[in-house]
mmCIF file of C-alpha atoms in Angstrom:
data_model
loop_
_atom_site.group_PDB
_atom_site.id
_atom_site.type_symbol
_atom_site.label_atom_id
_atom_site.label_comp_id
_atom_site.label_asym_id
_atom_site.label_seq_id
_atom_site.Cartn_x
_atom_site.Cartn_y
_atom_site.Cartn_z
ATOM 1 C CA UNK A 14 -21.334 -2.625 -17.207
ATOM 2 C CA UNK A 15 -18.887 -0.107 -18.697
ATOM 3 C CA UNK A 16 -18.324 2.851 -16.356
ATOM 4 C CA UNK A 17 -19.337 6.378 -17.292
ATOM 5 C CA UNK A 18 -17.164 9.323 -16.317
ATOM 6 C CA UNK A 19 -18.305 10.895 -13.042
ATOM 7 C CA UNK A 20 -20.810 8.146 -12.249
ATOM 8 C CA UNK A 21 -20.858 6.283 -8.941
ATOM 9 C CA UNK A 22 -20.802 2.481 -8.732
ATOM 10 C CA UNK A 23 -20.655 -0.313 -6.186
ATOM 11 C CA UNK A 24 -17.845 -2.795 -6.876
ATOM 12 C CA UNK A 25 -19.069 -6.282 -6.031
ATOM 13 C CA UNK A 26 -16.657 -9.216 -6.047
ATOM 14 C CA UNK A 27 -17.700 -12.580 -7.461
ATOM 15 C CA UNK A 28 -17.063 -13.810 -3.902
ATOM 16 C CA UNK A 29 -19.998 -11.635 -2.736
ATOM 17 C CA UNK A 30 -18.263 -8.831 -0.810
ATOM 18 C CA UNK A 31 -18.125 -5.220 -1.997
ATOM 19 C CA UNK A 32 -15.349 -2.621 -1.819
ATOM 20 C CA UNK A 33 -15.827 -0.719 1.450
ATOM 21 C CA UNK A 34 -14.057 2.108 3.320
ATOM 22 C CA UNK A 35 -13.418 0.933 6.878
ATOM 23 C CA UNK A 36 -15.647 2.744 9.410
ATOM 24 C CA UNK A 37 -16.557 5.328 6.722
ATOM 25 C CA UNK A 38 -13.371 7.214 7.609
ATOM 26 C CA UNK A 39 -11.821 9.600 5.080
ATOM 27 C CA UNK A 40 -8.470 9.788 6.878
ATOM 28 C CA UNK A 41 -5.397 9.050 4.735
ATOM 29 C CA UNK A 42 -4.331 5.444 5.143
ATOM 30 C CA UNK A 43 -7.788 4.119 6.031
ATOM 31 C CA UNK A 44 -8.008 0.533 4.913
ATOM 32 C CA UNK A 45 -10.162 -0.517 1.986
ATOM 33 C CA UNK A 46 -11.800 -3.828 2.790
ATOM 34 C CA UNK A 47 -14.262 -6.392 1.552
ATOM 35 C CA UNK A 48 -17.614 -6.112 3.325
ATOM 36 C CA UNK A 49 -21.247 -7.210 2.903
ATOM 37 C CA UNK A 50 -23.260 -4.683 0.882
ATOM 38 C CA UNK A 51 -25.174 -2.149 3.014
ATOM 39 C CA UNK A 52 -25.968 0.692 0.590
ATOM 40 C CA UNK A 53 -23.753 3.234 2.354
ATOM 41 C CA UNK A 54 -21.608 5.883 0.688
ATOM 42 C CA UNK A 55 -18.556 4.060 2.043
ATOM 43 C CA UNK A 56 -19.335 1.437 -0.630
ATOM 44 C CA UNK A 57 -19.848 3.891 -3.486
ATOM 45 C CA UNK A 58 -17.012 4.733 -5.912
ATOM 46 C CA UNK A 59 -16.996 7.546 -8.458
ATOM 47 C CA UNK A 60 -15.154 6.625 -11.661
ATOM 48 C CA UNK A 61 -13.099 9.430 -13.214
ATOM 49 C CA UNK A 62 -11.691 8.819 -16.692
ATOM 50 C CA UNK A 63 -7.944 9.390 -16.994
ATOM 51 C CA UNK A 64 -5.315 8.909 -19.714
ATOM 52 C CA UNK A 65 -4.874 5.695 -21.704
ATOM 53 C CA UNK A 66 -8.212 4.239 -20.722
ATOM 54 C CA UNK A 67 -7.451 4.228 -16.990
ATOM 55 C CA UNK A 68 -9.728 5.253 -14.135
ATOM 56 C CA UNK A 69 -9.353 7.027 -10.809
ATOM 57 C CA UNK A 70 -11.795 5.783 -8.143
ATOM 58 C CA UNK A 71 -12.980 8.394 -5.627
ATOM 59 C CA UNK A 72 -14.848 7.296 -2.524
ATOM 60 C CA UNK A 73 -18.470 8.375 -2.420
ATOM 61 C CA UNK A 74 -17.726 9.773 1.042
ATOM 62 C CA UNK A 75 -16.035 12.819 -0.543
ATOM 63 C CA UNK A 76 -18.118 13.008 -3.737
ATOM 64 C CA UNK A 77 -19.280 16.564 -4.351
ATOM 65 C CA UNK A 78 -18.067 17.814 -0.948
ATOM 66 C CA UNK A 79 -14.500 18.837 -1.677
ATOM 67 C CA UNK A 80 -12.467 21.575 -3.252
ATOM 68 C CA UNK A 81 -9.733 20.798 -5.761
ATOM 69 C CA UNK A 82 -7.256 18.267 -4.445
ATOM 70 C CA UNK A 83 -9.300 17.276 -1.382
ATOM 71 C CA UNK A 84 -10.861 14.045 -2.632
ATOM 72 C CA UNK A 85 -9.835 10.659 -1.278
ATOM 73 C CA UNK A 86 -9.256 7.809 -3.706
ATOM 74 C CA UNK A 87 -8.512 4.092 -3.940
ATOM 75 C CA UNK A 88 -4.729 3.790 -3.622
ATOM 76 C CA UNK A 89 -2.413 0.792 -4.070
ATOM 77 C CA UNK A 90 -0.050 0.823 -1.078
ATOM 78 C CA UNK A 91 2.776 -1.029 -2.785
ATOM 79 C CA UNK A 92 4.809 -1.333 0.442
ATOM 80 C CA UNK A 93 2.473 -4.135 1.528
ATOM 81 C CA UNK A 94 0.315 -5.022 -1.506
ATOM 82 C CA UNK A 95 -2.863 -3.609 -0.015
ATOM 83 C CA UNK A 96 -5.480 -1.049 -0.960
ATOM 84 C CA UNK A 97 -6.071 1.979 1.219
ATOM 85 C CA UNK A 98 -7.548 5.472 1.000
ATOM 86 C CA UNK A 99 -5.304 8.388 0.107
ATOM 87 C CA UNK A 100 -5.306 11.927 -1.305
ATOM 88 C CA UNK A 101 -5.114 11.913 -5.070
ATOM 89 C CA UNK A 102 -1.610 12.503 -6.390
ATOM 90 C CA UNK A 103 -1.952 11.314 -9.980
ATOM 91 C CA UNK A 104 0.622 8.517 -9.899
ATOM 92 C CA UNK A 105 0.244 5.031 -11.366
ATOM 93 C CA UNK A 106 -0.620 3.326 -8.073
ATOM 94 C CA UNK A 107 -3.944 5.219 -8.041
ATOM 95 C CA UNK A 108 -4.929 4.431 -11.621
ATOM 96 C CA UNK A 109 -6.779 1.298 -12.654
ATOM 97 C CA UNK A 110 -7.515 -0.344 -15.984
ATOM 98 C CA UNK A 111 -10.602 -2.509 -16.417
ATOM 99 C CA UNK A 112 -10.160 -5.846 -18.196
ATOM 100 C CA UNK A 113 -13.081 -7.951 -19.355
ATOM 101 C CA UNK A 114 -13.399 -11.089 -17.192
ATOM 102 C CA UNK A 115 -16.537 -12.482 -18.872
ATOM 103 C CA UNK A 116 -20.145 -12.844 -17.695
ATOM 104 C CA UNK A 117 -20.398 -9.134 -16.933
ATOM 105 C CA UNK A 118 -17.338 -9.085 -14.676
ATOM 106 C CA UNK A 119 -14.118 -7.083 -14.971
ATOM 107 C CA UNK A 120 -10.704 -7.249 -13.370
ATOM 108 C CA UNK A 121 -9.084 -4.068 -12.015
ATOM 109 C CA UNK A 122 -5.418 -3.896 -12.938
ATOM 110 C CA UNK A 123 -3.116 -1.384 -11.271
ATOM 111 C CA UNK A 124 -1.104 0.808 -13.633
ATOM 112 C CA UNK A 125 1.847 0.451 -11.288
ATOM 113 C CA UNK A 126 3.824 -2.318 -12.964
ATOM 114 C CA UNK A 127 7.003 -2.515 -10.839
ATOM 115 C CA UNK A 128 7.091 -6.046 -9.512
ATOM 116 C CA UNK A 129 4.718 -7.304 -12.207
ATOM 117 C CA UNK A 130 1.048 -6.892 -13.050
ATOM 118 C CA UNK A 131 -1.195 -6.649 -9.983
ATOM 119 C CA UNK A 132 -4.983 -6.816 -9.586
ATOM 120 C CA UNK A 133 -7.459 -5.702 -6.949
ATOM 121 C CA UNK A 134 -8.304 -8.812 -4.920
ATOM 122 C CA UNK A 135 -11.013 -9.548 -2.346
ATOM 123 C CA UNK A 136 -9.158 -11.401 0.415
ATOM 124 C CA UNK A 137 -12.340 -11.950 2.462
ATOM 125 C CA UNK A 138 -15.030 -10.091 4.404
ATOM 126 C CA UNK A 139 -13.541 -7.685 6.923
ATOM 127 C CA UNK A 140 -10.041 -7.993 5.478
ATOM 128 C CA UNK A 141 -7.874 -5.538 3.564
ATOM 129 C CA UNK A 142 -8.306 -5.712 -0.187
ATOM 130 C CA UNK A 143 -5.088 -7.033 -1.637
ATOM 131 C CA UNK A 144 -3.399 -6.031 -4.873
ATOM 132 C CA UNK A 145 -1.984 -9.358 -5.986
ATOM 133 C CA UNK A 146 -0.445 -11.040 -8.996
ATOM 134 C CA UNK A 147 -2.786 -12.101 -11.778
ATOM 135 C CA UNK A 148 -4.962 -15.142 -11.064
ATOM 136 C CA UNK A 149 -7.503 -15.220 -13.924
ATOM 137 C CA UNK A 150 -9.356 -18.192 -12.466
ATOM 138 C CA UNK A 151 -9.941 -16.575 -9.079
ATOM 139 C CA UNK A 152 -13.365 -15.123 -8.230
ATOM 140 C CA UNK A 153 -11.539 -12.842 -5.793
ATOM 141 C CA UNK A 154 -10.199 -10.845 -8.770
ATOM 142 C CA UNK A 155 -13.520 -10.617 -10.657
ATOM 143 C CA UNK A 156 -15.673 -7.541 -10.031
ATOM 144 C CA UNK A 157 -19.107 -6.405 -11.198
ATOM 145 C CA UNK A 158 -19.995 -2.707 -11.438
ATOM 146 C CA UNK A 159 -23.460 -1.975 -10.043
ATOM 147 C CA UNK A 160 -25.172 1.400 -9.979
ATOM 148 C CA UNK A 161 -24.695 3.017 -6.571
ATOM 149 C CA UNK A 162 -27.656 4.261 -4.516
ATOM 150 C CA UNK A 163 -28.282 8.012 -4.716
ATOM 151 C CA UNK A 164 -26.002 9.964 -2.408
ATOM 152 C CA UNK A 165 -28.727 12.471 -1.549
ATOM 153 C CA UNK A 166 -26.388 15.355 -2.332
ATOM 154 C CA UNK A 167 -28.439 16.679 -5.248
ATOM 155 C CA UNK A 168 -27.217 17.559 -8.713
ATOM 156 C CA UNK A 169 -26.223 15.202 -11.493
ATOM 157 C CA UNK A 170 -23.272 12.865 -11.659
ATOM 158 C CA UNK A 171 -20.182 14.454 -13.093
ATOM 159 C CA UNK A 172 -21.045 18.013 -12.035
ATOM 160 C CA UNK A 173 -18.733 18.097 -9.034
ATOM 161 C CA UNK A 174 -15.078 18.986 -9.751
ATOM 162 C CA UNK A 175 -12.693 16.160 -10.525
ATOM 163 C CA UNK A 176 -9.988 15.581 -7.924
ATOM 164 C CA UNK A 177 -6.769 17.391 -8.719
ATOM 165 C CA UNK A 178 -3.257 15.876 -8.525
ATOM 166 C CA UNK A 179 -1.392 16.327 -5.272
ATOM 167 C CA UNK A 180 2.313 15.763 -4.571
ATOM 168 C CA UNK A 181 3.351 12.097 -4.582
ATOM 169 C CA UNK A 182 3.929 10.960 -0.979
ATOM 170 C CA UNK A 183 7.299 9.652 0.081
ATOM 171 C CA UNK A 184 7.538 5.858 0.514
ATOM 172 C CA UNK A 185 5.790 4.753 3.660
ATOM 173 C CA UNK A 186 3.806 7.945 4.252
ATOM 174 C CA UNK A 187 0.046 8.252 4.411
ATOM 175 C CA UNK A 188 -0.578 5.876 7.266
ATOM 176 C CA UNK A 189 1.194 2.870 5.720
ATOM 177 C CA UNK A 190 2.787 0.084 7.733
ATOM 178 C CA UNK A 191 6.213 1.459 6.822
ATOM 179 C CA UNK A 192 5.294 4.823 8.341
ATOM 180 C CA UNK A 193 4.083 3.065 11.498
ATOM 181 C CA UNK A 194 7.342 1.114 11.660
ATOM 182 C CA UNK A 195 9.359 4.344 11.399
ATOM 183 C CA UNK A 196 7.218 5.935 14.114
ATOM 184 C CA UNK A 197 7.826 2.992 16.463
ATOM 185 C CA UNK A 198 11.569 3.109 15.783
ATOM 186 C CA UNK A 199 11.704 6.821 16.538
ATOM 187 C CA UNK A 200 9.673 6.371 19.718
ATOM 188 C CA UNK A 201 12.271 3.910 20.992
ATOM 189 C CA UNK A 202 15.088 6.245 19.988
ATOM 190 C CA UNK A 203 13.428 9.146 21.790
ATOM 191 C CA UNK A 204 13.226 7.064 24.976
ATOM 192 C CA UNK A 205 16.983 6.552 24.690
ATOM 193 C CA UNK A 206 17.632 10.254 24.102
ATOM 194 C CA UNK A 207 18.571 9.715 20.448
ATOM 195 C CA UNK A 208 17.533 11.750 17.395
ATOM 196 C CA UNK A 209 14.849 10.346 15.119
ATOM 197 C CA UNK A 210 15.608 8.748 11.768
ATOM 198 C CA UNK A 211 14.275 9.926 8.409
ATOM 199 C CA UNK A 212 12.782 7.686 5.749
ATOM 200 C CA UNK A 213 15.067 7.120 2.768
ATOM 201 C CA UNK A 214 13.875 5.911 -0.657
ATOM 202 C CA UNK A 215 17.068 4.009 -1.438
ATOM 203 C CA UNK A 216 17.054 2.193 1.899
ATOM 204 C CA UNK A 217 13.400 1.256 1.361
ATOM 205 C CA UNK A 218 14.354 -0.202 -2.026
ATOM 206 C CA UNK A 219 17.156 -2.272 -0.480
ATOM 207 C CA UNK A 220 14.774 -3.488 2.230
ATOM 208 C CA UNK A 221 12.111 -4.393 -0.306
ATOM 209 C CA UNK A 222 14.598 -6.444 -2.321
ATOM 210 C CA UNK A 223 15.484 -8.549 0.709
ATOM 211 C CA UNK A 224 11.905 -8.922 1.968
ATOM 212 C CA UNK A 225 10.719 -10.015 -1.484
ATOM 213 C CA UNK A 226 13.566 -12.530 -1.744
ATOM 214 C CA UNK A 227 12.943 -14.017 1.705
ATOM 215 C CA UNK A 228 9.165 -14.304 1.162
ATOM 216 C CA UNK A 229 9.500 -15.746 -2.327
ATOM 217 C CA UNK A 230 12.147 -18.310 -1.354
ATOM 218 C CA UNK A 231 10.933 -19.021 2.207
ATOM 219 C CA UNK A 232 14.033 -18.194 4.252
ATOM 220 C CA UNK A 233 15.152 -15.682 6.856
ATOM 221 C CA UNK A 234 18.619 -14.156 6.807
ATOM 222 C CA UNK A 235 20.912 -11.424 5.571
ATOM 223 C CA UNK A 236 22.384 -13.198 2.560
ATOM 224 C CA UNK A 237 20.119 -13.146 -0.475
ATOM 225 C CA UNK A 238 19.337 -16.119 -2.684
ATOM 226 C CA UNK A 239 21.265 -14.287 -5.435
ATOM 227 C CA UNK A 240 24.396 -14.280 -3.276
ATOM 228 C CA UNK A 241 24.066 -10.649 -2.255
ATOM 229 C CA UNK A 242 24.860 -9.436 1.242
ATOM 230 C CA UNK A 243 23.647 -6.253 2.902
ATOM 231 C CA UNK A 244 26.592 -4.237 1.580
ATOM 232 C CA UNK A 245 25.912 -5.341 -1.980
ATOM 233 C CA UNK A 246 22.245 -4.457 -1.785
ATOM 234 C CA UNK A 247 23.071 -1.047 -0.332
ATOM 235 C CA UNK A 248 25.663 -0.429 -3.052
ATOM 236 C CA UNK A 249 23.146 -1.377 -5.734
ATOM 237 C CA UNK A 250 20.899 1.492 -4.597
ATOM 238 C CA UNK A 251 23.771 3.967 -4.379
ATOM 239 C CA UNK A 252 24.655 3.764 -0.673
ATOM 240 C CA UNK A 253 28.354 3.178 0.026
ATOM 241 C CA UNK A 254 30.993 3.988 2.654
ATOM 242 C CA UNK A 255 28.521 4.536 5.485
ATOM 243 C CA UNK A 256 27.691 3.002 8.840
ATOM 244 C CA UNK A 257 24.908 0.538 8.049
ATOM 245 C CA UNK A 258 22.699 -2.128 9.550
ATOM 246 C CA UNK A 259 19.840 -4.461 8.698
ATOM 247 C CA UNK A 260 17.134 -6.282 10.666
ATOM 248 C CA UNK A 261 15.027 -9.117 9.247
ATOM 249 C CA UNK A 262 12.049 -10.955 10.695
ATOM 250 C CA UNK A 263 9.246 -13.384 9.911
ATOM 251 C CA UNK A 264 5.703 -12.117 10.422
ATOM 252 C CA UNK A 265 3.303 -9.450 9.228
ATOM 253 C CA UNK A 266 2.217 -7.489 12.299
ATOM 254 C CA UNK A 267 4.169 -4.241 12.631
ATOM 255 C CA UNK A 268 3.990 -3.831 16.401
ATOM 256 C CA UNK A 269 4.623 -7.505 17.078
ATOM 257 C CA UNK A 270 7.662 -7.501 14.813
ATOM 258 C CA UNK A 271 8.992 -4.356 16.430
ATOM 259 C CA UNK A 272 8.489 -5.802 19.922
ATOM 260 C CA UNK A 273 10.412 -8.922 18.927
ATOM 261 C CA UNK A 274 13.318 -6.855 17.593
ATOM 262 C CA UNK A 275 13.461 -4.755 20.762
ATOM 263 C CA UNK A 276 13.782 -7.939 22.842
ATOM 264 C CA UNK A 277 16.776 -9.056 20.768
ATOM 265 C CA UNK A 278 20.072 -7.350 21.653
ATOM 266 C CA UNK A 279 21.506 -7.320 18.146
ATOM 267 C CA UNK A 280 18.338 -5.996 16.528
ATOM 268 C CA UNK A 281 17.828 -3.454 19.309
ATOM 269 C CA UNK A 282 21.369 -2.176 18.814
ATOM 270 C CA UNK A 283 20.546 -1.387 15.200
ATOM 271 C CA UNK A 284 17.313 0.400 16.117
ATOM 272 C CA UNK A 285 19.179 2.474 18.718
ATOM 273 C CA UNK A 286 22.342 2.904 16.650
ATOM 274 C CA UNK A 287 23.956 6.251 17.457
ATOM 275 C CA UNK A 288 25.565 6.555 14.028
ATOM 276 C CA UNK A 289 22.367 6.061 12.068
ATOM 277 C CA UNK A 290 20.364 8.938 10.577
ATOM 278 C CA UNK A 291 18.447 7.291 7.701
ATOM 279 C CA UNK A 292 15.928 4.434 7.743
ATOM 280 C CA UNK A 293 14.186 2.104 5.330
ATOM 281 C CA UNK A 294 11.682 -0.699 5.786
ATOM 282 C CA UNK A 295 9.651 -3.039 3.623
ATOM 283 C CA UNK A 296 7.222 -5.931 3.978
ATOM 284 C CA UNK A 297 6.525 -8.813 1.594
ATOM 285 C CA UNK A 298 3.639 -11.292 1.948
ATOM 286 C CA UNK A 299 4.142 -14.993 1.451
ATOM 287 C CA UNK A 300 5.851 -17.643 3.615
ATOM 288 C CA UNK A 301 4.251 -16.068 6.671
ATOM 289 C CA UNK A 302 5.413 -12.579 5.702
ATOM 290 C CA UNK A 303 8.858 -11.016 5.880
ATOM 291 C CA UNK A 304 9.930 -7.625 7.295
ATOM 292 C CA UNK A 305 13.265 -5.927 6.680
ATOM 293 C CA UNK A 306 14.597 -2.770 8.309
ATOM 294 C CA UNK A 307 17.633 -0.946 6.865
ATOM 295 C CA UNK A 308 19.773 1.720 8.528
ATOM 296 C CA UNK A 309 22.514 4.091 7.357
ATOM 297 C CA UNK A 310 24.436 7.114 8.604
#
């Protein structure tokens, strides 16, 4: 089925689950998960046509109920390769292109191409939807568009206003795991009477480089497989001649990783560093998951 602008659909994976908003919450950062079909508006998605054949997917929970800029849409949280709900801001990580997958199925490709092509993926019932590298043979990346049940709001599809672009959030905002990590760091600093740190794009980029490298090559450390050390990675993103630090860990759980670091003297010293003012963090899946924190004055 080819989508029509302003029409609502259920997205059903070839694995059987459908795209669902966790607990029908419209809060920014709410996870988008695979779930058995139940006919609710949390499983309805309004397709809005955008440039270059791409689509913006608004949750049926906000369909026809919002003013300009107040809709919530399917967002690719590229800090952890997951899908979550977020205010529309018009950037590539909220735009999707449909590719024919045969037998009435399509694949949903993110227009965000940094790190390679990525596709909406059903990781299992009750689990976050992933946005993973192309796997054409996987049923988890094949989706069928089915007409959504009537919302009961009255009117015809397409009559409500389209969502309007909002400012692009800073890395890690909007309820992401990176934002949670920053919050936990600043809570520990507050307990120690220290000022909070601010999220820094460049430090996030340096952290992402190391997390990706460790996950891809299955190691844990501060020297990259390309021979880079922390100083080199910081310099490559424009950070030089500063007090700096880096923490690295295996695992995926934010709180568990943070607890482990706080029990380790060297890692704790970085988190509570008196000279630090800026912070970055990044997660990469694979090899059990890898977290990196980066710090700078």
